[in-house]
PDB file of C-alpha atoms and ligand atoms in Angstrom:
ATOM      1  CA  UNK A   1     154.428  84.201 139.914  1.00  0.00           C
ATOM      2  CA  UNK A   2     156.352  82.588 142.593  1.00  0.00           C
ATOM      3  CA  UNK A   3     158.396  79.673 141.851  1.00  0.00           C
ATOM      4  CA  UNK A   4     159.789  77.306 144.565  1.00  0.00           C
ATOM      5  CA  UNK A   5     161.643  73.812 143.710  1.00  0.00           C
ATOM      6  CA  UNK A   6     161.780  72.920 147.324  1.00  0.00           C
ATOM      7  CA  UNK A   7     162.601  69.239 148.003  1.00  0.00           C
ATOM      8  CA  UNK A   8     163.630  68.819 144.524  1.00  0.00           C
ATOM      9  CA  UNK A   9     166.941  67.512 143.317  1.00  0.00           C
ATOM     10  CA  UNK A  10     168.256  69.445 139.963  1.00  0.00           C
ATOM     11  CA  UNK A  11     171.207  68.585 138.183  1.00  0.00           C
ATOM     12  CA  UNK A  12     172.577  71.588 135.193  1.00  0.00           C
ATOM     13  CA  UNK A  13     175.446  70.665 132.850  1.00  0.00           C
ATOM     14  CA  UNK A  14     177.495  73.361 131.620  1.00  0.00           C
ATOM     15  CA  UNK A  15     176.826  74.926 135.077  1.00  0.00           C
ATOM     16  CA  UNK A  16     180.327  76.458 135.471  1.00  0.00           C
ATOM     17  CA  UNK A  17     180.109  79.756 133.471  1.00  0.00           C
ATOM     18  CA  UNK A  18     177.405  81.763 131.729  1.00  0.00           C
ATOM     19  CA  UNK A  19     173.696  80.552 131.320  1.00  0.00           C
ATOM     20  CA  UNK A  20     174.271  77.292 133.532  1.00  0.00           C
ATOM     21  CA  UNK A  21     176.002  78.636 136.169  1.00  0.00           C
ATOM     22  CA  UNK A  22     173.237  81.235 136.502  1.00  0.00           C
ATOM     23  CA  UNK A  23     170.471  78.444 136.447  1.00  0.00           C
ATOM     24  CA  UNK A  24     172.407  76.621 138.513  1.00  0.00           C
ATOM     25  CA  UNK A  25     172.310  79.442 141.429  1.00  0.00           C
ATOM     26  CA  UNK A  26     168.864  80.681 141.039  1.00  0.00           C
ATOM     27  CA  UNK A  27     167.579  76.825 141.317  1.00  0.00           C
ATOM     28  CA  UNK A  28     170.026  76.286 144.401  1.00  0.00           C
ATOM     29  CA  UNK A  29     167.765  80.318 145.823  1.00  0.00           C
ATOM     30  CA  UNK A  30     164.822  78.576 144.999  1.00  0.00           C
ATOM     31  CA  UNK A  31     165.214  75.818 147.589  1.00  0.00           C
ATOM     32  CA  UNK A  32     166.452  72.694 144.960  1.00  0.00           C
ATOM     33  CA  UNK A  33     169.631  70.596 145.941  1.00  0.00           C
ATOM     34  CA  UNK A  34     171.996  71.561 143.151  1.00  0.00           C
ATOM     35  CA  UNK A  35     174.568  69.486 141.102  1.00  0.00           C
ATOM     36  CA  UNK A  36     176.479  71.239 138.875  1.00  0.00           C
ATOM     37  CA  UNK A  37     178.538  69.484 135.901  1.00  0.00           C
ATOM     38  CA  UNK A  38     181.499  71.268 134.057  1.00  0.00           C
ATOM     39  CA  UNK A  39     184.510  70.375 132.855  1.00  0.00           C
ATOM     40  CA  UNK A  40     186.689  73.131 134.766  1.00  0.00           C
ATOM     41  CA  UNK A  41     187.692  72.790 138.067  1.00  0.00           C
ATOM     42  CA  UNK A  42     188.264  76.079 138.506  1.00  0.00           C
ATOM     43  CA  UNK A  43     184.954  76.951 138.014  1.00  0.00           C
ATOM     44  CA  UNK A  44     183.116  74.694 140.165  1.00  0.00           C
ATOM     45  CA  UNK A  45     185.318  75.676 143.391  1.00  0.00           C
ATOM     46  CA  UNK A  46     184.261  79.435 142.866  1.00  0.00           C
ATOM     47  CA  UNK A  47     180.633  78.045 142.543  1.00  0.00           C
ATOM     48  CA  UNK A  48     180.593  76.388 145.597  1.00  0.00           C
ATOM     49  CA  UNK A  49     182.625  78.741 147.670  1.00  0.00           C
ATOM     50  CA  UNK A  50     179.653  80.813 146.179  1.00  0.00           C
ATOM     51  CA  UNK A  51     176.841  78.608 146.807  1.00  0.00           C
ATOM     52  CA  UNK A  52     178.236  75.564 149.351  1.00  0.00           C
ATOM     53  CA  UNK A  53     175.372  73.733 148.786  1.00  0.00           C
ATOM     54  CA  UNK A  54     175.860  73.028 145.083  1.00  0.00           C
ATOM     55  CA  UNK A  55     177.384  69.266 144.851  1.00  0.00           C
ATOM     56  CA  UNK A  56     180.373  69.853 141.927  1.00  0.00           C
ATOM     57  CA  UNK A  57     181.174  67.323 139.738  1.00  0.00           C
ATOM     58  CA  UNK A  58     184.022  67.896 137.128  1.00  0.00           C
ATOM     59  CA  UNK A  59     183.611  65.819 133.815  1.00  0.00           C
ATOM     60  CA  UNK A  60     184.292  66.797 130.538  1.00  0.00           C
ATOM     61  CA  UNK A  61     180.992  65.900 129.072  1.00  0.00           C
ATOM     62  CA  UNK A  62     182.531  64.687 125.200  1.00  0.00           C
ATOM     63  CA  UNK A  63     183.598  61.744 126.637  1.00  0.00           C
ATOM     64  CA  UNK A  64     180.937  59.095 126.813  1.00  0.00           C
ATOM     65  CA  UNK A  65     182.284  56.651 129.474  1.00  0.00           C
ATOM     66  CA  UNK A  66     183.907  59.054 131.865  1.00  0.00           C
ATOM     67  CA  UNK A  67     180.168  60.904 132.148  1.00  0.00           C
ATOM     68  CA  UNK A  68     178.917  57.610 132.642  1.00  0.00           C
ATOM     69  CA  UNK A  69     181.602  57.204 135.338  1.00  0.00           C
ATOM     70  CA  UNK A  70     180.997  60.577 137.185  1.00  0.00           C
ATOM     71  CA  UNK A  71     177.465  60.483 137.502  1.00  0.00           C
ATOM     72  CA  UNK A  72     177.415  56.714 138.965  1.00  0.00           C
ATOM     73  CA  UNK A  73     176.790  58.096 142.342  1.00  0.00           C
ATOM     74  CA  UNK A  74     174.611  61.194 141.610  1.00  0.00           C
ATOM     75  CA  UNK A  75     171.178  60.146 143.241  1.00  0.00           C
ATOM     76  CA  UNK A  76     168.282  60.523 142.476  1.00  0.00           C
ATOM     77  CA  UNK A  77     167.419  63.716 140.016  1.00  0.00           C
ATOM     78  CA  UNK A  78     163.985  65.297 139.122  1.00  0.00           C
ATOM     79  CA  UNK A  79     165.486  68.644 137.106  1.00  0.00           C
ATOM     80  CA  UNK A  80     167.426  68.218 134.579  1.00  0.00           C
ATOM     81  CA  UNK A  81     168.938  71.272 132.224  1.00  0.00           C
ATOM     82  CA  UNK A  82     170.884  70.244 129.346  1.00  0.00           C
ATOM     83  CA  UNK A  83     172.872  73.250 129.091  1.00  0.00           C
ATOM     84  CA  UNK A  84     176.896  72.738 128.217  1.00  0.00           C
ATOM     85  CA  UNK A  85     177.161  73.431 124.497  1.00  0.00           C
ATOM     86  CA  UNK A  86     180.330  73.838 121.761  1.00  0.00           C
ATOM     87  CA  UNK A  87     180.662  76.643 119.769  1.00  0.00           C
ATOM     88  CA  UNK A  88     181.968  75.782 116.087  1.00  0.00           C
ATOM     89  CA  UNK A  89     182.215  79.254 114.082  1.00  0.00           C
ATOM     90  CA  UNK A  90     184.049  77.091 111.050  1.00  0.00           C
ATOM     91  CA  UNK A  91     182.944  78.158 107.796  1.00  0.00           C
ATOM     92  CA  UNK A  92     180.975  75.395 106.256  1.00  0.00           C
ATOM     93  CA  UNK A  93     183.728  74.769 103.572  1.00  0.00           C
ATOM     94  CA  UNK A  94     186.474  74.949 105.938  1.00  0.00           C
ATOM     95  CA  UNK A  95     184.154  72.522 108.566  1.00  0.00           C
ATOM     96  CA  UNK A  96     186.650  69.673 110.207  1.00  0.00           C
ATOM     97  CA  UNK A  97     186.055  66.273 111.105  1.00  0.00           C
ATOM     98  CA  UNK A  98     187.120  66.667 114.748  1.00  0.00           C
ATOM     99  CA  UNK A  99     185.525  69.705 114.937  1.00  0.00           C
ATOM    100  CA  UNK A 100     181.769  68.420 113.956  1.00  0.00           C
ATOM    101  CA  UNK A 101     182.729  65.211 116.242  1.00  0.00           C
ATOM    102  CA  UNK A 102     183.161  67.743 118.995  1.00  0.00           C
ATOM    103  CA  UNK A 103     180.189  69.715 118.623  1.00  0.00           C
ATOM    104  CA  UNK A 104     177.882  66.531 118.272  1.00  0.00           C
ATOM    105  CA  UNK A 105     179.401  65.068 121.564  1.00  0.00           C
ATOM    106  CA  UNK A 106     178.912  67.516 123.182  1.00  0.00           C
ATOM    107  CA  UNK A 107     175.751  69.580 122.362  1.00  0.00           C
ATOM    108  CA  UNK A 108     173.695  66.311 121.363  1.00  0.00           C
ATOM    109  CA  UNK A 109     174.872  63.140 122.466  1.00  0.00           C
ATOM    110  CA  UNK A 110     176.074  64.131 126.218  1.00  0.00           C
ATOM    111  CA  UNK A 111     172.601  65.704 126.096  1.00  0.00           C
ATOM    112  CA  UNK A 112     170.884  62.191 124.849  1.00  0.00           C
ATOM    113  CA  UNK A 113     173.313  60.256 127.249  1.00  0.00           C
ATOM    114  CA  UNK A 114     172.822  62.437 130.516  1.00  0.00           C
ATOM    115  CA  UNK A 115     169.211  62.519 130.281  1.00  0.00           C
ATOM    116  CA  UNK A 116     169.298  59.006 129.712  1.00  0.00           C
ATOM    117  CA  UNK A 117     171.078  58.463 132.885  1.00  0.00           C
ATOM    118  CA  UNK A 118     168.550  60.952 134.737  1.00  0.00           C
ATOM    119  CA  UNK A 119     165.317  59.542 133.145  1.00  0.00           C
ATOM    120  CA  UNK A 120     166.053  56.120 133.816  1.00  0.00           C
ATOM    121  CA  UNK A 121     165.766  56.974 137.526  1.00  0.00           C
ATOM    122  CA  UNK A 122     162.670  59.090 137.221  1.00  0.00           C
ATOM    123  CA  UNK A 123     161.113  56.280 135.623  1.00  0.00           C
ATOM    124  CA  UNK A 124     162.032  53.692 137.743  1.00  0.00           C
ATOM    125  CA  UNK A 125     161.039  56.023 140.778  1.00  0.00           C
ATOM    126  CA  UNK A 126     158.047  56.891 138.905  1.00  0.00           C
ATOM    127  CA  UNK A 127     158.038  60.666 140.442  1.00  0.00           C
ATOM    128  CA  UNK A 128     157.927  62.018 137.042  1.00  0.00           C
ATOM    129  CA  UNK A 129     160.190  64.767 136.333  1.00  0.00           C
ATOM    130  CA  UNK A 130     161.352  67.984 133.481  1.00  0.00           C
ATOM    131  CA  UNK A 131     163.828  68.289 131.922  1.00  0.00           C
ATOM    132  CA  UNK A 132     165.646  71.328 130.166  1.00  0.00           C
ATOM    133  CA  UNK A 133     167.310  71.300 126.920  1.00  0.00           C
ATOM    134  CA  UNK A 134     168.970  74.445 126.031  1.00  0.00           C
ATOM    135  CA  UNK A 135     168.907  74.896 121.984  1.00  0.00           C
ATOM    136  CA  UNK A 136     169.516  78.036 120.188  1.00  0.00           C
ATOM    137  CA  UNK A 137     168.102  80.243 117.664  1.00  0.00           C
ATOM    138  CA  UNK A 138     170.029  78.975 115.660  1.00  0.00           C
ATOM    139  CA  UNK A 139     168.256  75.654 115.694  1.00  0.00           C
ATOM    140  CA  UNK A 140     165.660  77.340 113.234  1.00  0.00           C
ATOM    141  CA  UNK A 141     167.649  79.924 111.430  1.00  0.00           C
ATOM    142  CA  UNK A 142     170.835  79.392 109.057  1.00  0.00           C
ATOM    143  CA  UNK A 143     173.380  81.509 110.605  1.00  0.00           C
ATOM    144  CA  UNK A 144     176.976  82.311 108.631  1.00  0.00           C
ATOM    145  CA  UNK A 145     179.637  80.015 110.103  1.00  0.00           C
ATOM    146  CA  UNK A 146     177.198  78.460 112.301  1.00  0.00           C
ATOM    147  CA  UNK A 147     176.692  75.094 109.934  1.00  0.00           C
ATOM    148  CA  UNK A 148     177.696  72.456 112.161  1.00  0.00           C
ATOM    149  CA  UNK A 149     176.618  74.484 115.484  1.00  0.00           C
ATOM    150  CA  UNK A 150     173.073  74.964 113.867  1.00  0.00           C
ATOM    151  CA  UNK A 151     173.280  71.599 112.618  1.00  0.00           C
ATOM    152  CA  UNK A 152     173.533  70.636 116.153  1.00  0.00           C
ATOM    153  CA  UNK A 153     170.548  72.532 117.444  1.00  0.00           C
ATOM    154  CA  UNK A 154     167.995  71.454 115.390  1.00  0.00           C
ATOM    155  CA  UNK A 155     169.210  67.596 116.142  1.00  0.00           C
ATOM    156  CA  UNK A 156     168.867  68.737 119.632  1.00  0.00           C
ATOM    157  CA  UNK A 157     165.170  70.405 119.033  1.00  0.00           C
ATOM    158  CA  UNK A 158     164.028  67.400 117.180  1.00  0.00           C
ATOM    159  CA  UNK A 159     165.972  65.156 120.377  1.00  0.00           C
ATOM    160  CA  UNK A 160     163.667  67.044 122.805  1.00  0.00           C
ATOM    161  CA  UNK A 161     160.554  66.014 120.858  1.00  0.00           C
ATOM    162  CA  UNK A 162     161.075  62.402 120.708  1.00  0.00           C
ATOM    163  CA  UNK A 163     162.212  62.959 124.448  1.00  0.00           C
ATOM    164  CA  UNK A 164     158.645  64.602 124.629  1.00  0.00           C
ATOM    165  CA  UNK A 165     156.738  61.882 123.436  1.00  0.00           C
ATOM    166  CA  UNK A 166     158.620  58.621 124.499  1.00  0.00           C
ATOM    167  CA  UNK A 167     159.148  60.001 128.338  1.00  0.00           C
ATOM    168  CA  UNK A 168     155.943  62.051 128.380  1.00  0.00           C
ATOM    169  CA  UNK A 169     153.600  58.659 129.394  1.00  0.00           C
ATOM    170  CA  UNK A 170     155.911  58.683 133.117  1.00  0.00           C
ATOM    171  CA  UNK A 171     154.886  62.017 133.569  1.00  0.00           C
ATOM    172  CA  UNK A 172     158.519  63.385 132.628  1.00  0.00           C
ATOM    173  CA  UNK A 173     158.132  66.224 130.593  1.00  0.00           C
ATOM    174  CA  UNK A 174     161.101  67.512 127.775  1.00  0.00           C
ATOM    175  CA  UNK A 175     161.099  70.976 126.308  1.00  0.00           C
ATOM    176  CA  UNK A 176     163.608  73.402 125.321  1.00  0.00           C
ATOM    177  CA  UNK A 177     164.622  76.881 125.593  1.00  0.00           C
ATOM    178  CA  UNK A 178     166.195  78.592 122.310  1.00  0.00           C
ATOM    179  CA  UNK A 179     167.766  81.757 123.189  1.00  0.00           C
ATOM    180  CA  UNK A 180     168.946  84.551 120.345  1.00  0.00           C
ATOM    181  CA  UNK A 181     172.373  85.869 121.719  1.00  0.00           C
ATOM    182  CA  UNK A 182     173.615  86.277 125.582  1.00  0.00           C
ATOM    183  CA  UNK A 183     176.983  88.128 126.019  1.00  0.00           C
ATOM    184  CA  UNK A 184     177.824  84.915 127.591  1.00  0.00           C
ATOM    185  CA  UNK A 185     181.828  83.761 126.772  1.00  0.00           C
ATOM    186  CA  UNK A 186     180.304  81.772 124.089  1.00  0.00           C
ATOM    187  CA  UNK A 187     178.275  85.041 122.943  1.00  0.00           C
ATOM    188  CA  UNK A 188     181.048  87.239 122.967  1.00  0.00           C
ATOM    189  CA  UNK A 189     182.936  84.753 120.632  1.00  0.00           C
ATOM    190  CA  UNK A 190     180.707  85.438 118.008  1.00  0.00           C
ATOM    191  CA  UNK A 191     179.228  89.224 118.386  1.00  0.00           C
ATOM    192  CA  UNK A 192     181.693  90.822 119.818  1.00  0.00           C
ATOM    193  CA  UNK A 193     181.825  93.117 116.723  1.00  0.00           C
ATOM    194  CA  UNK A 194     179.636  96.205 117.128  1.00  0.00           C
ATOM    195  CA  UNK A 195     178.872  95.768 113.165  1.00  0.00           C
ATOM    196  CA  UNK A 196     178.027  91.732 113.684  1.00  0.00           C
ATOM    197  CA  UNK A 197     176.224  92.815 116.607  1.00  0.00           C
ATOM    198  CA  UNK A 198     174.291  95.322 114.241  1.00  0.00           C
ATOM    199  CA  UNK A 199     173.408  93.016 112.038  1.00  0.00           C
ATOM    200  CA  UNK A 200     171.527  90.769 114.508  1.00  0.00           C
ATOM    201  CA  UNK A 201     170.015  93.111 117.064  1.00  0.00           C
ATOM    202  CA  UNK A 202     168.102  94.806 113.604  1.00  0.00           C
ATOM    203  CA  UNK A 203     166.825  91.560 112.898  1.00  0.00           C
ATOM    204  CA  UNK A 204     165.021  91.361 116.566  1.00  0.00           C
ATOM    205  CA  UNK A 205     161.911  92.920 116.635  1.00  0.00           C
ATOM    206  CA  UNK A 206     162.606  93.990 120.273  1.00  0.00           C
ATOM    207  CA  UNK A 207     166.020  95.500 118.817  1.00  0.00           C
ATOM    208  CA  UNK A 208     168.736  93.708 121.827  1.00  0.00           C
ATOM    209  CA  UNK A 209     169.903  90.720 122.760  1.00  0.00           C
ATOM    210  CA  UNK A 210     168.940  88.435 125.653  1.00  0.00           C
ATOM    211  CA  UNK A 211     170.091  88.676 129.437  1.00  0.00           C
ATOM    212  CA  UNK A 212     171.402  85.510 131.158  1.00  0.00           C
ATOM    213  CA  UNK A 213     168.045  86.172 133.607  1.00  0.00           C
ATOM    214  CA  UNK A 214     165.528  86.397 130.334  1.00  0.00           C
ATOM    215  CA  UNK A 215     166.832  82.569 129.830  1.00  0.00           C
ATOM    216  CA  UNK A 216     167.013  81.484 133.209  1.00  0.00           C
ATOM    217  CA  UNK A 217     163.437  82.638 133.946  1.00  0.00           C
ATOM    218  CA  UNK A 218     161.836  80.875 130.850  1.00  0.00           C
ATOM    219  CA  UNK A 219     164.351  77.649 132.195  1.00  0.00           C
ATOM    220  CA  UNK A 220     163.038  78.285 135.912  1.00  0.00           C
ATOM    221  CA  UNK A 221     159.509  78.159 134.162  1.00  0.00           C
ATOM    222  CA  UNK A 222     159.811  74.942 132.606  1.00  0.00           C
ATOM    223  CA  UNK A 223     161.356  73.019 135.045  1.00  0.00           C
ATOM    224  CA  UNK A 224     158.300  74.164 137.358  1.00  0.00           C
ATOM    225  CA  UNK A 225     154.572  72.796 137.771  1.00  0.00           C
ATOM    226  CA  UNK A 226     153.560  76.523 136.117  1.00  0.00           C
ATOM    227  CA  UNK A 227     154.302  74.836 132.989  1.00  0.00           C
ATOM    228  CA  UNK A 228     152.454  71.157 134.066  1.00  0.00           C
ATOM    229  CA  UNK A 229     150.982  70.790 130.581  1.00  0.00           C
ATOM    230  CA  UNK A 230     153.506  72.161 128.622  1.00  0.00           C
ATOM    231  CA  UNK A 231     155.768  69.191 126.829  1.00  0.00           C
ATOM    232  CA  UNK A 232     157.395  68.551 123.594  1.00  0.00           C
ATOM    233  CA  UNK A 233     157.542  72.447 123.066  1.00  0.00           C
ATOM    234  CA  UNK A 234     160.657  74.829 121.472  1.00  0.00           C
ATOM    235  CA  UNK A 235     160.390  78.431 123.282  1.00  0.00           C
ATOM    236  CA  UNK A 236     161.866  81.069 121.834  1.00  0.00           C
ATOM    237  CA  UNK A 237     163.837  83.699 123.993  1.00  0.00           C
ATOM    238  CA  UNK A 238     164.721  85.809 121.100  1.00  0.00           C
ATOM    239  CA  UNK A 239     163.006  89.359 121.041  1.00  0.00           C
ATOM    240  CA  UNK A 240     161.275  87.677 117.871  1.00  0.00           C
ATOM    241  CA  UNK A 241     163.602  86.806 116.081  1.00  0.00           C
ATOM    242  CA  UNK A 242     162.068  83.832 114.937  1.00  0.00           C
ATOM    243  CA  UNK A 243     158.889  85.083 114.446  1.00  0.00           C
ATOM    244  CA  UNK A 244     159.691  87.038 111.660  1.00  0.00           C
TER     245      UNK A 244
HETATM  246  P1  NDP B 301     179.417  79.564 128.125  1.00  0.00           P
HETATM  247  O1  NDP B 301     180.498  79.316 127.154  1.00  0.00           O
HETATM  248  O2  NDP B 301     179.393  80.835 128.872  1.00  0.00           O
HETATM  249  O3  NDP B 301     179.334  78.356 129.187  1.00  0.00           O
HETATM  250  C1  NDP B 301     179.289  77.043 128.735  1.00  0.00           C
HETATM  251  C2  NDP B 301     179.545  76.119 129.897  1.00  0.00           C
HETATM  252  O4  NDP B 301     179.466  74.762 129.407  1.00  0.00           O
HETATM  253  C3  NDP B 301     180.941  76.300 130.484  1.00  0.00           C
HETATM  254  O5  NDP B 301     180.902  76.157 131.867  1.00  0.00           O
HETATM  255  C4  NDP B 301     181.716  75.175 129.820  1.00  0.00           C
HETATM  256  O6  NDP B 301     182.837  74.739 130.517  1.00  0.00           O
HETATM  257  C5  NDP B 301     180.656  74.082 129.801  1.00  0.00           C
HETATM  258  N1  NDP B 301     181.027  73.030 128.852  1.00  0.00           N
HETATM  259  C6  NDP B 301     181.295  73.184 127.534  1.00  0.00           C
HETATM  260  N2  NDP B 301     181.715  72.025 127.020  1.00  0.00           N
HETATM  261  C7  NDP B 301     181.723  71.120 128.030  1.00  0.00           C
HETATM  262  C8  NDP B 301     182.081  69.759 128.137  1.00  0.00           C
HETATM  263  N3  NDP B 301     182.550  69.078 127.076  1.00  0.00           N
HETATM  264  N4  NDP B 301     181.951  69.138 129.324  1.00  0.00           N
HETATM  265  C9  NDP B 301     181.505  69.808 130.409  1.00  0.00           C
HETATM  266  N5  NDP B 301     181.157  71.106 130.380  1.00  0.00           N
HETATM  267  C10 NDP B 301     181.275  71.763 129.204  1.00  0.00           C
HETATM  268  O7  NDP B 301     178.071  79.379 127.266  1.00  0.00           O
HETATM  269  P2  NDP B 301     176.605  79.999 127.449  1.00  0.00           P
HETATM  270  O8  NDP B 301     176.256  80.120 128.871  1.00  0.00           O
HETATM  271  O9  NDP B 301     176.491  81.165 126.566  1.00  0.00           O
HETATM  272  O10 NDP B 301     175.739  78.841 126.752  1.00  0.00           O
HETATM  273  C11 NDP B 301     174.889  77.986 127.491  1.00  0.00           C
HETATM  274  C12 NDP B 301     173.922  77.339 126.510  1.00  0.00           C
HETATM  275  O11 NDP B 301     173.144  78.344 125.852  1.00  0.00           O
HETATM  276  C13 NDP B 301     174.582  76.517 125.411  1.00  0.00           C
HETATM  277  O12 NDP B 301     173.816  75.361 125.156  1.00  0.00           O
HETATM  278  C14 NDP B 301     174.517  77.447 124.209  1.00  0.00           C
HETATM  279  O13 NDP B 301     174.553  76.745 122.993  1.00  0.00           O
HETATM  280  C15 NDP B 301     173.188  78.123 124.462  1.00  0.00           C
HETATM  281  N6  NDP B 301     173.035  79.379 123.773  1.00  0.00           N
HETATM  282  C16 NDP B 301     173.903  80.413 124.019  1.00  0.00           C
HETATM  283  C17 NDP B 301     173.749  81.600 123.335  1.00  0.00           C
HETATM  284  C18 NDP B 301     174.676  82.752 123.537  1.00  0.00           C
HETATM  285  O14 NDP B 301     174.646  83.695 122.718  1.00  0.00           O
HETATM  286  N7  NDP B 301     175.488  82.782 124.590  1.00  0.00           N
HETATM  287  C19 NDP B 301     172.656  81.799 122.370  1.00  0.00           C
HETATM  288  C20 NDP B 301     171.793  80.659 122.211  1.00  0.00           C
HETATM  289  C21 NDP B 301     171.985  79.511 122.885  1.00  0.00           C
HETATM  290  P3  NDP B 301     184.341  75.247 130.063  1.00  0.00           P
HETATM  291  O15 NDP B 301     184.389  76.706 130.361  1.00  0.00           O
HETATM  292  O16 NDP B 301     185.227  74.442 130.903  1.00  0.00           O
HETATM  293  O17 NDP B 301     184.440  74.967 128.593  1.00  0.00           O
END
C-alpha cells in the first residue's frame, strides 16, 4: 500500500526525539511540508540539518500562551499528530501537584489547544483534514506508577472522540494511535529493567515491544485517505496487549 501526502501541509508536536521525530521524517519522504514542534533547540537543528525542509519551531508546549504565540504564523495545516507527551512514573501516593499539572498540560491540554489552533483553519478552509493523537496503552490498562500518566491517556482517548464527533461534520477526521512500549527515551525510563521488561513483554501475546516504525506506519495510515472512513477510533499498536 503506497502512501503519498504530496501537497499536504503536516505539523507533529513532540517531533524532536523518538516517535515524533520519526513521523516527522517519514511524512517530510512522503512528499508533505513538515513543521516540527519541540521544546529543544538542539533537537530541531539536527532535524533540519537532517531533513532542510522541515520548518522548526521551538515552544515548550506546557505553556498555553507562548504555543499560542509560536504557531501565529504557521499556515495553513491539514495533518496534525499530537505526539509530545510527559512521563510521570510517581507512585500514586507520592503523586505531586506540579507534577499532575505538568502531565495534563502537556499530554492533554497542548493537545486540545494545538488542534484547536489547526482545526479552526481546516474548518474555515473547509479542506477537511486528520488529525493524530498519540495515546498509550496505558490509556486502557492500570499500570504501577503510571496513575496520573494513565490518567492522562484515557482523558486524551475520550478528547479524540469528542474531537471525532464535533469536527467529523467538516470532514476532519480524529483518531488515535495507542502504542504498548517503544525503547524511545521515554520507554527506556520506564523498562529499562530486563525483569520490568519481563513482566510486560509476557503479557503481549506477540511476546516484544513495539518499533518506532510499527507506530509510525499505523500514524502514516491514519493521517492518509486509506483510512477515509475511519474516525473517532483508538488503535492499538500493542502485540495484543489489550486484547487480552
Ligand atoms: P520521547 O521522550 O522520545 O520524545 C518526546 C518528544 O516530545 C521530545 O522531543 C520532547 O522534547 C517532546 N516534548 C515533551 N514535552 C514537551 C513540551 N512540553 N513541549 C514541547 N515538546 C515536548 O517520547 P516517545 O517518542 O517515546 O513518545 C511519543 C509519544 O508516544 C508520547 O505521546 C508518548 O506518551 C507515546 N507513547 C510512548 C510509549 C513508549 O514506550 N515510548 C508507549 C506508548 C505511548 P524534549 O526532549 O525537549 O523534552
Amino acid at each position: 500500500m503506497e502512501i503519498t501526502f504530496s501537497g499536504k501541509r503536516a505539523l507533529v508536536t513532540g517531533a524532536g526525539k523518538g516517535i515524533g521525530r520519526a513521523t516527522a521524517l517519514a511524512l517530510a519522504r512522503c512528499g508533505s511540508e513538515v513543521t516540527a514542534v519541540t521544546r529543544t533547540k538542539a533537537d530541531l537543528d539536527s532535524l533540519v540539518q537532517e531533513c532542510p525542509s522541515i520548518k522548526p519551531v521551538c515552544v515548550d508546549l506546557s505553556d498555553w500562551d507562548a504555543t499560542e504565540r509560536a504557531l501565529k504564523d504557521v499556515g495553513p495545516v491539514d495533518l496534525l499528530v499530537n505526539n509530545a507527551a510527559y512521563p510521570n512514573l510517581q507512585p500514586f501516593l507520592e503523586v505531586t501537584p506540579d507534577q499532575f499539572d505538568m502531565s495534563f498540560n502537556v499530554n492533554v491540554k497542548a493537545a486540545l489547544h494545538v488542534a484547536q489552533i489547526v482545526a479552526r483553519g481546516m474548518k474555515a478552509r473547509g479542506s477537511g483534514g486528520s488529525i493524530v493523537n498519540i495515546s498509550s496503552q496505558a490509556s486502557q490498562c492500570a499500570l504501577k506508577e503510571h496513575a496520573v500518566y494513565c490518567a492522562t491517556k484515557a482523558a486524551l482517548d475520550m478528547l479524540t472522540r469528542v474531537m471525532a464527533l464535533e469536527l467529523g461534520p467538516h470532514q476532519i477526521r480524529v483518531n488515535s494511535v495507542n502504542p504498548t512500549v517503544v525503547m524511545t527515551r521515554m520507554g527506556k525510563i520506564a523498562w529499562s529493567d530486563p525483569e520490568k521488561a519481563k513482566s510486560m513483554t509476557s503479557r503481549i501475546p506477540l511476546g516484544k515491544f513495539a518499533e518506532v516504525e510499527d507506530v509510525v506506519n499505523s500514524i502514516l495510515f491514519l493521517l492518509s485517505d486509506k483510512s477515509a472512513m475511519t474516525n473517532g477510533v483508538i488503535l492499538p499498536v500493542d502485540g495484543g496487549f489489550l486484547a487480552c
